[in-house]
Amino acid sequence: MIKILAACGAGVNSSHQIKNALENEMKTRGYQVKCDAVMIKDITEDMLSKYDIFAQISKTDLGFDVTIPVVDAGAILYRMPAMAKPVYDKVESIIKENNLN
């Protein structure tokens, strides 16, 4: 199971849209993905260490070095396939490069 963390300001709307989109798209591509959605302010180094990929909406200074692959997933929110596809492709590329499947 590939674990992805999605985060937004409130942890309610945008991160859940990204969570659902990533889980659905990666499933269609043949991957088992579990994505959690949280408030950006609640992320700690320890929390992030339990995930394989961090799907951020925008570049954020968390106050510590992020040691897992990061994907800028904000384009998913536009709900335009042409904009979301590069995000999905990046996630798939990270999965393949890191042998996460």
Short mmCIF file of C-alpha atoms in Angstrom, two decimals:
data_model
loop_
_atom_site.label_atom_id
_atom_site.label_comp_id
_atom_site.label_asym_id
_atom_site.label_seq_id
_atom_site.Cartn_x
_atom_site.Cartn_y
_atom_site.Cartn_z
CA MET A 1 0.00 0.00 0.00
CA ILE A 2 1.41 3.37 -1.07
CA LYS A 3 0.73 6.08 1.50
CA ILE A 4 0.27 9.70 0.41
CA LEU A 5 -0.34 12.72 2.61
CA ALA A 6 -2.36 15.62 1.16
CA ALA A 7 -2.56 18.87 3.07
CA CYS A 8 -4.32 22.22 2.79
CA GLY A 9 -5.03 25.17 5.04
CA ALA A 10 -8.12 23.78 6.73
CA GLY A 11 -7.68 20.08 5.95
CA VAL A 12 -11.29 19.93 4.82
CA ASN A 13 -11.92 20.81 1.20
CA SER A 14 -8.91 21.04 -1.12
CA SER A 15 -6.90 18.28 0.51
CA HIS A 16 -9.91 15.95 0.37
CA GLN A 17 -10.42 16.70 -3.32
CA ILE A 18 -6.77 15.86 -3.94
CA LYS A 19 -7.05 12.74 -1.76
CA ASN A 20 -10.04 11.44 -3.70
CA ALA A 21 -8.57 12.30 -7.08
CA LEU A 22 -5.24 10.62 -6.33
CA GLU A 23 -6.84 7.48 -4.92
CA ASN A 24 -9.18 7.15 -7.91
CA GLU A 25 -6.59 7.88 -10.60
CA MET A 26 -3.88 5.71 -9.10
CA LYS A 27 -6.38 2.85 -8.75
CA THR A 28 -7.18 3.11 -12.48
CA ARG A 29 -3.43 2.95 -13.13
CA GLY A 30 -3.16 -0.25 -11.09
CA TYR A 31 -1.73 1.02 -7.80
CA GLN A 32 -3.00 0.55 -4.27
CA VAL A 33 -2.93 4.03 -2.77
CA LYS A 34 -4.15 5.28 0.59
CA CYS A 35 -4.21 9.04 0.87
CA ASP A 36 -4.86 11.01 4.06
CA ALA A 37 -5.93 14.66 4.19
CA VAL A 38 -4.80 16.99 6.99
CA MET A 39 -4.34 20.63 7.91
CA ILE A 40 -0.93 21.90 6.85
CA LYS A 41 -0.29 23.31 10.33
CA ASP A 42 -0.66 19.85 11.89
CA ILE A 43 2.14 18.23 9.89
CA THR A 44 5.16 17.18 11.92
CA GLU A 45 8.38 15.47 10.89
CA ASP A 46 7.24 12.31 12.65
CA MET A 47 3.86 12.35 10.89
CA LEU A 48 5.40 12.89 7.47
CA SER A 49 7.91 10.07 8.00
CA LYS A 50 5.02 7.58 7.90
CA TYR A 51 4.15 8.46 4.28
CA ASP A 52 5.72 7.68 0.92
CA ILE A 53 4.69 10.87 -0.90
CA PHE A 54 3.66 14.36 0.20
CA ALA A 55 1.03 15.98 -2.08
CA GLN A 56 1.09 19.67 -1.28
CA ILE A 57 -1.25 22.24 -2.74
CA SER A 58 1.44 24.89 -2.85
CA LYS A 59 5.05 25.13 -1.74
CA THR A 60 5.04 25.43 2.01
CA ASP A 61 7.82 25.91 4.54
CA LEU A 62 7.05 23.32 7.19
CA GLY A 63 9.99 24.41 9.35
CA PHE A 64 11.89 21.16 8.73
CA ASP A 65 13.40 19.30 5.80
CA VAL A 66 10.97 17.06 3.95
CA THR A 67 12.75 13.77 3.24
CA ILE A 68 10.07 12.07 1.12
CA PRO A 69 9.15 12.93 -2.48
CA VAL A 70 6.93 16.00 -2.83
CA VAL A 71 4.33 16.55 -5.54
CA ASP A 72 2.73 19.93 -6.17
CA ALA A 73 -0.88 18.75 -6.52
CA GLY A 74 -2.74 22.06 -6.66
CA ALA A 75 -3.47 21.67 -10.38
CA ILE A 76 -5.85 18.80 -9.56
CA LEU A 77 -8.21 21.37 -8.04
CA TYR A 78 -8.83 23.00 -11.42
CA ARG A 79 -10.61 19.78 -12.48
CA MET A 80 -9.15 20.04 -15.94
CA PRO A 81 -7.70 16.72 -17.13
CA ALA A 82 -4.93 18.45 -19.07
CA MET A 83 -3.75 20.16 -15.87
CA ALA A 84 -4.20 17.18 -13.54
CA LYS A 85 -2.50 14.59 -15.76
CA PRO A 86 1.05 15.90 -15.10
CA VAL A 87 0.38 15.58 -11.34
CA TYR A 88 -0.80 11.99 -11.72
CA ASP A 89 2.15 11.22 -13.98
CA LYS A 90 4.54 12.66 -11.39
CA VAL A 91 3.02 10.52 -8.63
CA GLU A 92 3.30 7.43 -10.84
CA SER A 93 6.89 8.34 -11.69
CA ILE A 94 7.76 8.61 -7.98
CA ILE A 95 6.08 5.25 -7.31
CA LYS A 96 8.13 3.59 -10.06
CA GLU A 97 11.43 5.33 -9.23
CA ASN A 98 11.17 4.41 -5.55
CA ASN A 99 9.79 0.88 -6.09
CA LEU A 100 6.80 1.69 -3.89
CA ASN A 101 4.37 -0.72 -5.53
#
